[in-house]
Coordinates of C-alpha atoms and ligand atoms in Angstrom, one line a residue:
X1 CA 0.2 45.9 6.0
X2 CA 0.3 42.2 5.9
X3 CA -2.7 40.4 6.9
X4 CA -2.3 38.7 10.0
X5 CA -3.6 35.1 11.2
X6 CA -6.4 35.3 12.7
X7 CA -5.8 33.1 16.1
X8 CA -9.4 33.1 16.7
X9 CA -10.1 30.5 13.6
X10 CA -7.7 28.0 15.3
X11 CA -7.8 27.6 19.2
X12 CA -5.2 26.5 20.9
X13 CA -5.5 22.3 21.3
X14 CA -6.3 21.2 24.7
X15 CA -4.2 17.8 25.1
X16 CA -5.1 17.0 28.2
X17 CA -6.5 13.6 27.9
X18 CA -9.4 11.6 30.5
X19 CA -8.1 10.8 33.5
X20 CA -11.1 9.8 35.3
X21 CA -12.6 6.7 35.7
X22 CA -15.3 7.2 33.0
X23 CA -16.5 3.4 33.2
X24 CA -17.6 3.6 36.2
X25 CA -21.0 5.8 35.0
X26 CA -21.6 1.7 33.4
X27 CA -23.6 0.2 36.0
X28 CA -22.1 -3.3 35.6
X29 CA -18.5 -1.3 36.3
X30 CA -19.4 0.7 38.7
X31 CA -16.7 -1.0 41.1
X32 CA -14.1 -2.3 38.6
X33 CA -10.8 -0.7 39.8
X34 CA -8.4 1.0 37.3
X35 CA -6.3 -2.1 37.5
X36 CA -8.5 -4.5 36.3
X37 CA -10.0 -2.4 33.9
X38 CA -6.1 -1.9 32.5
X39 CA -6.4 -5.4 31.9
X40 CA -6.0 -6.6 28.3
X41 CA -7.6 -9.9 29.3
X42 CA -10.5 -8.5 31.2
X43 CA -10.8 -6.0 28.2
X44 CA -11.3 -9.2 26.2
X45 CA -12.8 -11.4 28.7
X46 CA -15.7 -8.6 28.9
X47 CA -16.2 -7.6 25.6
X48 CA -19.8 -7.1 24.6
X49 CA -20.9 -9.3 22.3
X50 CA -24.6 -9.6 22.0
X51 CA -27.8 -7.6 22.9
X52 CA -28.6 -9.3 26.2
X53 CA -24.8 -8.4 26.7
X54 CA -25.5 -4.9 26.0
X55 CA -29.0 -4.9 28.3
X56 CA -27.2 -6.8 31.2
X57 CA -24.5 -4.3 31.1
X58 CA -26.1 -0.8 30.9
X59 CA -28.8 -1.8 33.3
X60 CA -31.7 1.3 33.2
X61 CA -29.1 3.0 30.9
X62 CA -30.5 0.7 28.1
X63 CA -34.1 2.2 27.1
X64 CA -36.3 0.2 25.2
X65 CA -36.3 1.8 22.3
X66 CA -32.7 2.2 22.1
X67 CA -32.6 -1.9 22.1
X68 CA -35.6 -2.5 20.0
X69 CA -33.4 0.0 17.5
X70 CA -30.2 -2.1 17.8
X71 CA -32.2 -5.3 17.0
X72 CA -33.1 -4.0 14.3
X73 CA -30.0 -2.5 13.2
X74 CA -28.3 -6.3 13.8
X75 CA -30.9 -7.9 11.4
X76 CA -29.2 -5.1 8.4
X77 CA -25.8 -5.6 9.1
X78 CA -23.0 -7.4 7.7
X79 CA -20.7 -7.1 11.0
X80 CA -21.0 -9.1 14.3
X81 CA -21.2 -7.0 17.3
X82 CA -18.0 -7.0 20.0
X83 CA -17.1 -3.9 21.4
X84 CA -14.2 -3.6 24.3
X85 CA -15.5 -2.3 27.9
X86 CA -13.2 0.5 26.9
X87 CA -14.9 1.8 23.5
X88 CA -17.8 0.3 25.1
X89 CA -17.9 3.0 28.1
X90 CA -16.6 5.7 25.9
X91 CA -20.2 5.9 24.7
X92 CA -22.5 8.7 25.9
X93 CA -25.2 6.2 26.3
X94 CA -27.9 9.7 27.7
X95 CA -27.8 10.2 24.4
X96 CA -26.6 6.7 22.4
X97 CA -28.3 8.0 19.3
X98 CA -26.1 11.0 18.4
X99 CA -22.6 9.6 19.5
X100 CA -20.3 9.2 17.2
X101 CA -18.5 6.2 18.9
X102 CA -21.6 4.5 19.0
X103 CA -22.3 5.0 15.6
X104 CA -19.1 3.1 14.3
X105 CA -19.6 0.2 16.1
X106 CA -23.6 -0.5 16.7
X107 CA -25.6 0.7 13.9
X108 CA -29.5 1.2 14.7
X109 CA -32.0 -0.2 12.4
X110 CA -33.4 3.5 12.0
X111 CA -30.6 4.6 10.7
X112 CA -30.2 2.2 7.5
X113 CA -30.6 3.4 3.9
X114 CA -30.8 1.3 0.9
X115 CA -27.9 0.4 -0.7
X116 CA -26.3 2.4 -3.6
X117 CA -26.9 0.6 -6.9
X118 CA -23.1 0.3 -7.5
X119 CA -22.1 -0.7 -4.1
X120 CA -19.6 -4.0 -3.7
X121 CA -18.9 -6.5 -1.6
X122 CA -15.3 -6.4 -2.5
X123 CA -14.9 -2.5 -3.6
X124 CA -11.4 -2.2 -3.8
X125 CA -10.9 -5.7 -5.4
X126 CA -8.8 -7.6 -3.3
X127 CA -10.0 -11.1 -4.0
X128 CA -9.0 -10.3 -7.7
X129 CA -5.4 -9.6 -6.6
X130 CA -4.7 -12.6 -4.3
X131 CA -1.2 -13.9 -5.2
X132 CA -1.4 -16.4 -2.5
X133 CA -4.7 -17.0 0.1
X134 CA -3.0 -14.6 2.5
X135 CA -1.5 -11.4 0.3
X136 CA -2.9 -9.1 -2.2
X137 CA -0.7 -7.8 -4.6
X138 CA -2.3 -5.0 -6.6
X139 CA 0.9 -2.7 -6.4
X140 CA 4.6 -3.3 -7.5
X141 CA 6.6 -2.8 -4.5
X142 CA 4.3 -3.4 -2.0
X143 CA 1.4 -5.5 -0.8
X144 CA -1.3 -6.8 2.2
X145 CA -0.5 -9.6 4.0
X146 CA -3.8 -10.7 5.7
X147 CA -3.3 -13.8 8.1
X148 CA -6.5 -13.3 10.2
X149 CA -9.8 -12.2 10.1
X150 CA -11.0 -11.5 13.6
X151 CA -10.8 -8.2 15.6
X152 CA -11.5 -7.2 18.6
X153 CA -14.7 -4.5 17.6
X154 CA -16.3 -5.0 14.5
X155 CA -16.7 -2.0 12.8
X156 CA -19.9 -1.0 11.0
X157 CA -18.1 0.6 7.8
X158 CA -15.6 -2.2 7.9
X159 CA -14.2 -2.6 4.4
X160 CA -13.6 -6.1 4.3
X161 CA -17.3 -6.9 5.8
X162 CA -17.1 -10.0 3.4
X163 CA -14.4 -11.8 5.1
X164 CA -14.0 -10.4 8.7
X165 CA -16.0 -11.3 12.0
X166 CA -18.5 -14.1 12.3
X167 CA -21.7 -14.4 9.6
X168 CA -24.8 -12.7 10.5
X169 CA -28.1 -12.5 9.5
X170 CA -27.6 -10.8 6.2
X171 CA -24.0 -12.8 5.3
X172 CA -22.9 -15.6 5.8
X173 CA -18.7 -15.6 6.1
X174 CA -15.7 -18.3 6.1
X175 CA -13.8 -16.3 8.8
X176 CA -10.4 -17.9 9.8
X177 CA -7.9 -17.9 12.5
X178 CA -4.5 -17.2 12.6
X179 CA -3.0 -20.6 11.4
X180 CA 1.1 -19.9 11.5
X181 CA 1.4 -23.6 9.1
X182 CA -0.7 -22.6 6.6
X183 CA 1.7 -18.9 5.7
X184 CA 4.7 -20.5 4.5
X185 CA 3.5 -20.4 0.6
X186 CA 3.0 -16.3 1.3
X187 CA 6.2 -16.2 3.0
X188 CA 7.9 -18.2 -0.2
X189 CA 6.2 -15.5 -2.7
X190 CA 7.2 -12.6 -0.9
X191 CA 10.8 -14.3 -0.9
X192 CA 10.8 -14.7 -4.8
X193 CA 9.3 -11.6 -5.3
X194 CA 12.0 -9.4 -4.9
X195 CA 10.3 -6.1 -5.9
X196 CA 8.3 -6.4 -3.2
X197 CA 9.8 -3.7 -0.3
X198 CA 6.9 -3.1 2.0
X199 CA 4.2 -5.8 3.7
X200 CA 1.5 -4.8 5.2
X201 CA 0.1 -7.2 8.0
X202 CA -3.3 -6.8 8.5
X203 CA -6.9 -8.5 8.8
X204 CA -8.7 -8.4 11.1
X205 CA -6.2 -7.5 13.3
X206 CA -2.9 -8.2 14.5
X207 CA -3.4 -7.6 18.2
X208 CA -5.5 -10.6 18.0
X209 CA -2.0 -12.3 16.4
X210 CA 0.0 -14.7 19.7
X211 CA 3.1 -13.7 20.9
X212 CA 4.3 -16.1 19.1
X213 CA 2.8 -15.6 15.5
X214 CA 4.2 -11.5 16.0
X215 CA 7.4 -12.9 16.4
X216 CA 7.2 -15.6 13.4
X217 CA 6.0 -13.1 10.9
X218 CA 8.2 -10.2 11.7
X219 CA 11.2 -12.2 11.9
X220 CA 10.8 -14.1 8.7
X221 CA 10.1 -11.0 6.8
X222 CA 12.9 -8.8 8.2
X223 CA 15.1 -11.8 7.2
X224 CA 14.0 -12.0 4.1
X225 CA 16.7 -9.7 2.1
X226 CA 14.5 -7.3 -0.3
X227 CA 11.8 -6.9 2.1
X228 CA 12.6 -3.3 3.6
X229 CA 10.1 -2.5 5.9
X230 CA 7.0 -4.0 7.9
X231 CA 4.1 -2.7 9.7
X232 CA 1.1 -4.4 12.1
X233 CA -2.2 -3.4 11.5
X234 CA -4.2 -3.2 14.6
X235 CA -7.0 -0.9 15.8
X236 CA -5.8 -1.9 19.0
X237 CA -4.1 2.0 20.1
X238 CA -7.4 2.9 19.7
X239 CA -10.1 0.2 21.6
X240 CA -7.6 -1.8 24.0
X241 CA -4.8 0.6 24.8
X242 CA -4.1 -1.6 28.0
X243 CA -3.4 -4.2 25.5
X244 CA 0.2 -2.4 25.2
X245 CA 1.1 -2.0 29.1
X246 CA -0.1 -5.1 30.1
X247 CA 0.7 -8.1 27.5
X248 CA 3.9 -8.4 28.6
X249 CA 5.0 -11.2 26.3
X250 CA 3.2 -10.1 23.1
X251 CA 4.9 -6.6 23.3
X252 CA 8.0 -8.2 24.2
X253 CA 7.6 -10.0 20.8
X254 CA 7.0 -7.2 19.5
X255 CA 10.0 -5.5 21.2
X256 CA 12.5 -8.3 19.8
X257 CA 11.0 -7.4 15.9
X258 CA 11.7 -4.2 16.9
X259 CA 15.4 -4.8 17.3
X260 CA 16.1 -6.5 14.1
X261 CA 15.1 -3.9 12.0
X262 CA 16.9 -2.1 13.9
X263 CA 20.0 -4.2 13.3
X264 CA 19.0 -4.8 9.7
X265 CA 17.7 -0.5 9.2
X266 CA 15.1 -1.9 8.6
X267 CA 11.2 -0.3 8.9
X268 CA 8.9 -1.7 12.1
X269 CA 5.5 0.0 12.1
X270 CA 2.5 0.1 13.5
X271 CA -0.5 1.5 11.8
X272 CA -3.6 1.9 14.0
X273 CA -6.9 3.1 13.2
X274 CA -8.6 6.2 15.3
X275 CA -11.5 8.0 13.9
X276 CA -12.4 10.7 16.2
X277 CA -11.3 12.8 19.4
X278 CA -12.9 10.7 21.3
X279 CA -10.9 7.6 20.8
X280 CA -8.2 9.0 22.9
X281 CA -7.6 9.2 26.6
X282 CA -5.0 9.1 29.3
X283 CA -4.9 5.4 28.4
X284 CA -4.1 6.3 24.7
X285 CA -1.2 8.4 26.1
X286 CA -0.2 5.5 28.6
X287 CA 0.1 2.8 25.5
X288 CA 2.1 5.1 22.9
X289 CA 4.7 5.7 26.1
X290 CA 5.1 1.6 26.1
X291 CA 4.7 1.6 21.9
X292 CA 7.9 4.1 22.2
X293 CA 10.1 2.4 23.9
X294 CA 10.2 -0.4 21.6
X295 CA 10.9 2.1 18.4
X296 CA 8.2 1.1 16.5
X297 CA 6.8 4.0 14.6
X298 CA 3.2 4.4 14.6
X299 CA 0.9 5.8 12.2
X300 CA -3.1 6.4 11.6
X301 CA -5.6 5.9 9.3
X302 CA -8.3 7.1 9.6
X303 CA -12.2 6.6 7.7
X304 CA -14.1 9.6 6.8
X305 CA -17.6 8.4 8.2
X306 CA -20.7 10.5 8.1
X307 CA -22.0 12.1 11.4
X308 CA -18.8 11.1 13.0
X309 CA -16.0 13.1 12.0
X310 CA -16.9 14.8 8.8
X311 CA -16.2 18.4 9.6
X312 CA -13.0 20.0 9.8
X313 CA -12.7 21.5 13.5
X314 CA -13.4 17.7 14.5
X315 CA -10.4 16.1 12.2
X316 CA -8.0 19.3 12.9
X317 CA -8.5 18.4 16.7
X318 CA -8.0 14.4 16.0
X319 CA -5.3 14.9 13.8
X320 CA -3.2 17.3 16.2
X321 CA -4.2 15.6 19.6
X322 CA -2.7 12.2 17.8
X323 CA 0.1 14.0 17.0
X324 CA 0.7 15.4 20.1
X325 CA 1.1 11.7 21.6
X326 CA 3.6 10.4 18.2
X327 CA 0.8 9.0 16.0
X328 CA 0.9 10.2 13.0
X329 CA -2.1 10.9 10.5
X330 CA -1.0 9.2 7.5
X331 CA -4.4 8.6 5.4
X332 CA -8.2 9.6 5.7
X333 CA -10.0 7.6 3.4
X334 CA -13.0 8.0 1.5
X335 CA -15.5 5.3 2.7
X336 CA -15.6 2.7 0.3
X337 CA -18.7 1.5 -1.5
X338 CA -19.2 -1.5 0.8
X339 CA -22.8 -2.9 1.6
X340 CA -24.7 -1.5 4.7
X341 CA -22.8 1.8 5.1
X342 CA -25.0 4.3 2.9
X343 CA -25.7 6.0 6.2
X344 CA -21.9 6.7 6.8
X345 CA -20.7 7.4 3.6
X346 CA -20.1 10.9 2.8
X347 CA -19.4 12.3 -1.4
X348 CA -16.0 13.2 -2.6
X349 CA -17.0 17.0 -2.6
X350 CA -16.8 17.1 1.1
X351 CA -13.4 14.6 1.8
X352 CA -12.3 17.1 -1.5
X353 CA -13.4 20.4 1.1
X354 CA -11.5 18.9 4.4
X355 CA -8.4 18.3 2.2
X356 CA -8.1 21.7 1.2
X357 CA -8.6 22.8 4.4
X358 CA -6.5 20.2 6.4
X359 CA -3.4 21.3 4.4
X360 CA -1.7 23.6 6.1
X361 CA -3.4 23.6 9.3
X362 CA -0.4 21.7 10.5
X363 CA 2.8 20.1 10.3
X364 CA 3.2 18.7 6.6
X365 CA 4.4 15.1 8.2
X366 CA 1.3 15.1 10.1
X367 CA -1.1 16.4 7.8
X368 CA -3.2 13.2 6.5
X369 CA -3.9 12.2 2.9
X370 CA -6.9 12.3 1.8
X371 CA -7.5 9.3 -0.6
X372 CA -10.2 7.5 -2.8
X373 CA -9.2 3.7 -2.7
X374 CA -10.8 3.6 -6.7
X375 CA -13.5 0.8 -6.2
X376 CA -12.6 -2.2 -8.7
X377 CA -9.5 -1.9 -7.6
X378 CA -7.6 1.0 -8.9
X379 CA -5.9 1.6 -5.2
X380 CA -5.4 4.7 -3.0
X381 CA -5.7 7.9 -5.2
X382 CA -5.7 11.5 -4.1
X383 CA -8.8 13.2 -3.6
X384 CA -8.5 15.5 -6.1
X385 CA -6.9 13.5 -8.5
X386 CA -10.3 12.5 -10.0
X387 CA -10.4 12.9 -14.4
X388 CA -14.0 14.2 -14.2
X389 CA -16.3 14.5 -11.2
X390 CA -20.5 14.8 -11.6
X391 CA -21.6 16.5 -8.4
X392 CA -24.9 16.6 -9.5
X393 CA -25.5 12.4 -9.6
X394 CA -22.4 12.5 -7.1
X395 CA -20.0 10.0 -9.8
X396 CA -16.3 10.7 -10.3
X397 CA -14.0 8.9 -12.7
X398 CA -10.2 7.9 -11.5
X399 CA -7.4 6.2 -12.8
X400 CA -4.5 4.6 -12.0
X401 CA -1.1 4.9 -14.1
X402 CA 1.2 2.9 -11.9
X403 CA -0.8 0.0 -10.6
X404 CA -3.4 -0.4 -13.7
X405 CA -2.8 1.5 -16.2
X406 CA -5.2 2.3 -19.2
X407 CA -7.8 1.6 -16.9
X408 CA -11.1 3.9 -15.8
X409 CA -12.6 3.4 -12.1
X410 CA -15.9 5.0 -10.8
X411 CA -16.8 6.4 -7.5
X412 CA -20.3 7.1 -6.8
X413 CA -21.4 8.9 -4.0
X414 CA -24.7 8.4 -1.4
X415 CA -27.9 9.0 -3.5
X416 CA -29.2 10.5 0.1
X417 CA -26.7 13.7 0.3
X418 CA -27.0 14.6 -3.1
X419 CA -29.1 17.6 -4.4
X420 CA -32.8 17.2 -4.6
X421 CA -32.3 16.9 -8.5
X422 CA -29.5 14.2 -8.1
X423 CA -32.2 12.5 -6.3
X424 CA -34.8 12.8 -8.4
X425 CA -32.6 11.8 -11.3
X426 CA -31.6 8.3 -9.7
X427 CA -35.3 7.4 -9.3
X428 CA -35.6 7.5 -13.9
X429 CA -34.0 4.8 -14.6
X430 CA -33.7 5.5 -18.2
X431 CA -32.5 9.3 -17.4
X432 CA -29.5 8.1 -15.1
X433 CA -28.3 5.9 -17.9
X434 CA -28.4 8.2 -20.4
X435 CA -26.6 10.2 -18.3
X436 CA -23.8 7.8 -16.6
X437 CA -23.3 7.1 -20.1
X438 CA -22.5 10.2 -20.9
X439 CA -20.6 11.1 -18.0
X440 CA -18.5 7.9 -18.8
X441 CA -18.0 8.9 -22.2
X442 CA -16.2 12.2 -21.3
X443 CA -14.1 10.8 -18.4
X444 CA -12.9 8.2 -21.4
X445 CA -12.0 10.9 -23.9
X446 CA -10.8 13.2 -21.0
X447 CA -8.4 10.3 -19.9
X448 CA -7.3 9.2 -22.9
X449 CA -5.8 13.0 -23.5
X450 CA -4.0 13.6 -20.5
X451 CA -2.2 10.0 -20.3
X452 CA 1.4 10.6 -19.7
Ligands
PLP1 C1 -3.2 0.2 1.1 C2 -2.5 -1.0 0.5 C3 -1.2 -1.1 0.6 C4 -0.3 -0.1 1.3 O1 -0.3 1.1 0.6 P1 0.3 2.4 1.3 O2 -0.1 3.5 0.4 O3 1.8 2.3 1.3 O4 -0.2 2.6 2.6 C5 -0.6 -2.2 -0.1 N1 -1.4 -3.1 -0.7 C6 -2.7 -3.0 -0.8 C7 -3.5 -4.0 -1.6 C8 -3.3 -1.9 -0.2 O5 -4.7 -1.8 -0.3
SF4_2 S1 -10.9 -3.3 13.1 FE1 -10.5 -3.0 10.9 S2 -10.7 -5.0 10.0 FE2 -11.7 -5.1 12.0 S3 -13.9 -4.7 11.7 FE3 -12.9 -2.7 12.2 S4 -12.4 -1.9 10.1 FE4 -12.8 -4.1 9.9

C-alpha cells in the first residue's frame, strides 16, 4: 500500500483576508472612516515619524516602558522611523514586544546585540559595482537602477541602511531625491550596453517616484531596443495598498508603461516586498485587483528575519495566501550582514531547513528561492549552493562562476544562535583565527577542485 499524505501536516489555507476596520482599536483613529483611511495621501500625510508621534497616537496604548524601550532602540539604529497608519495599526500594540510587524519596523533598545565582527555596511558590494551614480552592474545581463533613496517605512534590516532614509544618531547619510535631470548618463549606459536585458528600479522606493518620473523611466527604457524587461521596486503592496486604488494619475502612469511593453512584448513588473501573514488584508486583495488590470506582473521578495517569519508553517501560509491574490514568491533572502540587525539575522542552517521544506509544498512557480546574496559582492546564490559550511562557528564559503568567477565569498552567521561552543569559540581570539583560517583553507582547495 502506498503511503498516503497526511492532510493533517498541511491545513487547508484560510484566505479570507481583514475586513474590519482594525485602525480604529488606534485611539487617534478611532473615527477615521474607511474612506479616508483608503487615502494614499492621508496614509502619507499621517505617517509616524517620531516618538512623540508614536506617544500622541497610541494614547494609554503607549506604556512607558514600551517608549523608554524605543528610545533606546532609536539611539542603535541606522534607520529613521516612518511607518504608514496602515502598517502602523497592523501592530498588536497589547503586546508590541512580541509582534512581528513591529519588530521590522521599530526596533527596541532591549533587543540589540553587538555587531558580528564581519558585518558591512555595504555587504553585497554595490558601491564597488556602480557603472554610473544610479546603477549597479555586478551581473552581465542585468542590473539595479536606484534613482531614490526614500521610502515610505524604513525597515530595520534594510540592506541599503548606508544610503536610504535620513541620518540618525548612529549614521550620518547623503540621502537624495528623485532628480529626473540628473538620470540621463544611466539611461546613455544602459543604451550602449546592449547586454543588458533586465533593469531593476529600485531604492528606496518607487512608489515614492511622481507620476511623471514612472512614466519617464519606463518609457525610456522600453524604448531602448535591447532592454527586454523592467520591473518597479516598491514595498508599497505591502504598507500603502490604498496607494494603488486611489493615485489615479501615478497608476495611470503606470498603466500607459504597461501598454508599451505590451506593444513592444516587452516585461512590466512589479516586485514588492511582504514578509509575513500579517502584511496582507482585504486592502492587499483591493490593490492587486487595480495592479491587474494594468498587466503588470507582480512578484515578492521576501527577508528571512528572526522572530518574524523564520518557521515554516508561517512562510507556507505567506507564500500561498500571496499567491492566492497573484503575487508571486520569487526570492527569500538570507539577511545580509548589515550593521544593527544581529537580532534578526538568522544562520544558513535554518534558511537551508525552510528550503527543503518549502519545495514542494506548493506550486513550483510559486515556491520562493531561497538565496544568500554572497557578502562582498558575489550576488544571489542558492542556499545550498555553499562550497563548505562550518555550523559549529556558523561560516560558509560561496562562489560565484558567472558574475565573479575565481572568486571565494564568506557568510558568517549570528554569534548569538550558535552552539554554546561556537560561542565560546568566538570569545579566543587566537582560537577563531586559527580556525577561520583553516576553514578558509579547505573552502579554497575545495573550490579550486570542483571549478567547472
Ligand atoms: C538582485 C539584483 C539584480 C536582479 O537579479 P534577479 O536575480 O534577476 O532578481 C540585478 N542587479 C543587482 C546588483 C542585484 O543585486
Ligand atoms: S522599503 Fe526597502 S529600501 Fe526602504 S527601508 Fe525598507 S528594505 Fe530598505
Amino acid at each position: 500500500m502506498s503511503a498516503q499524505p497526511t492532510q493533517t501536516e498541511q491545513p487547508a489555507t484560510n484566505y479570507s483576508f481583514d475586513e474590519s476596520e482594525f485602525w480604529r482599536t488606534i485611539s487617534a483613529w478611532r473615527d477615521v472612516d474607511a474612506d479616508t483611511f483608503g487615502d494614499f495621501r492621508w496614509q502619507q500625510q499621517n505617517s509616524v515619524t517620531s516618538v512623540p508621534a508614536i506617544q500622541e497616537v497610541l494614547q494609554d496604548l503607549a506604556t512607558p516602558s514600551l517608549i523608554a524601550d524605543i528610545e533606546a532602540g532609536l539611539l542603535k539604529t541606522p534607520m529613521n522611523v516612518r511607518l504608514t497608519p496602515y502598517v502602523f495599526s497592523l501592530i498588536n500594540w497589547e503586546d508590541a514586544a512580541a509582534d512581528p510587524v513591529r519588530r521590522q519596523f521599530l526596533p527596541l533598545g532591549s533587543e540589540f546585540m553587538p555587531d558580528h565582527p564581519h558585518a558591512m555596511d555595504d555587504p553585497i558590494a554595490e558601491e564597488g559595482h556602480k557603472a554610473t551614480p544610479f546603477l549597479t552592474h555586478r551581473y552581465p545581463d542585468k542590473a539595479l537602477f536606484l534613482p531614490i533613496t526614500l521610502c515610505p517605512v524604513y525597515c530595520s534590516f534594510c540592506t541599503r541602511s548606508r544610503v536610504v532614509g535620513g541620518s540618525t544618531a548612529v549614521k550620518s547619510k547623503s540621502t537624495y531625491g528623485a532628480k529626473s535631470s540628473e538620470w540621463d548618463a544611466t539611461f546613455e549606459y544602459i543604451r550602449n550596453s546592449p547586454q543588458l536585458e533586465d533593469i531593476v528600479i529600485s531604492g528606496g522606493d518607487s512608489l515614492l517616484l511622481r507620476p511623471g518620473q514612472i512614466r519617464q523611466i519606463g518609457i525610456t527604457l522600453l524604448n531602448i531596443p535591447t532592454v527586454r524587461r523592467i520591473r518597479f521596486a516598491t514595498k508599497g503592496v505591502a504598507i500603502m495598498p490604498m496607494k494603488f486604488t486611489s493615485d489615479t494619475e501615478w497608476m495611470d502612469a503606470l498603466t500607459e508603461v504597461c501598454e508599451l511593453g505590451q506593444a513592444r512584448m516587452k516585461e512590466v513588473a512589479l516586485h514588492t516586498h511582504f514578509n509575513t501573514e500579517l502584511e496582507i488584508t482585504a486592502w492587499t486583495a483591493s490593490a492587486m485587483k487595480s495592479l491587474s488590470a494594468t498587466g503588470v506582473r507582480v512578484r515578492n521578495q521576501s527577508v528571512l528575519i528572526h522572530g518574524v517569519n523564520d518557521s515554516f508553517d508561517h512562510m507556507r501560509r505567506t507564500t500561498k495566501k500571496l499567491s492566492s491574490l497573484l503575487i508571486q514568491p520569487y526570492y527569500l533572502y538570507l539577511h545580509d550582514m548589515v550593521p544593527s540587525c544581529e537580532h534578526l539575522r538568522t544562520t544558513v542552517r535554518v534558511a537551508e531547513n525552510l528550503s527543503q521544506r518549502i519545495q514542494g509544498s506548493t506550486a513550483g512557480f510559486n515556491t520562493p528561492r531561497v538565496v544568500c546574496d554572497a557578502p562582498g559582492g558575489g550576488g544571489k546564490r542558492e542556499i545550498s549552493s555553499y562550497t563548505l559550511y562550518d555550523q559549529e562557528i556558523g561560516v560558509s564559503a560561496w562562489t560565484s562562476p558567472t558574475a565573479k568567477p575565481g572568486e571565494i565569498f564568506y557568510y558568517y552567521d549570528p554569534i548569538h544562535q550558535l552552539s554554546n561552543e561556537g560561542r565560546t569559540l568566538w570569545t579566543n581570539e587566537p582560537e577563531i583565527n586559527r580556525r577561520l583560517a583553516k576553514f578558509k583553507a579547505e573552502a579554497t582547495a575545495k573550490a579550486e577542485a570542483t571549478r567547472f
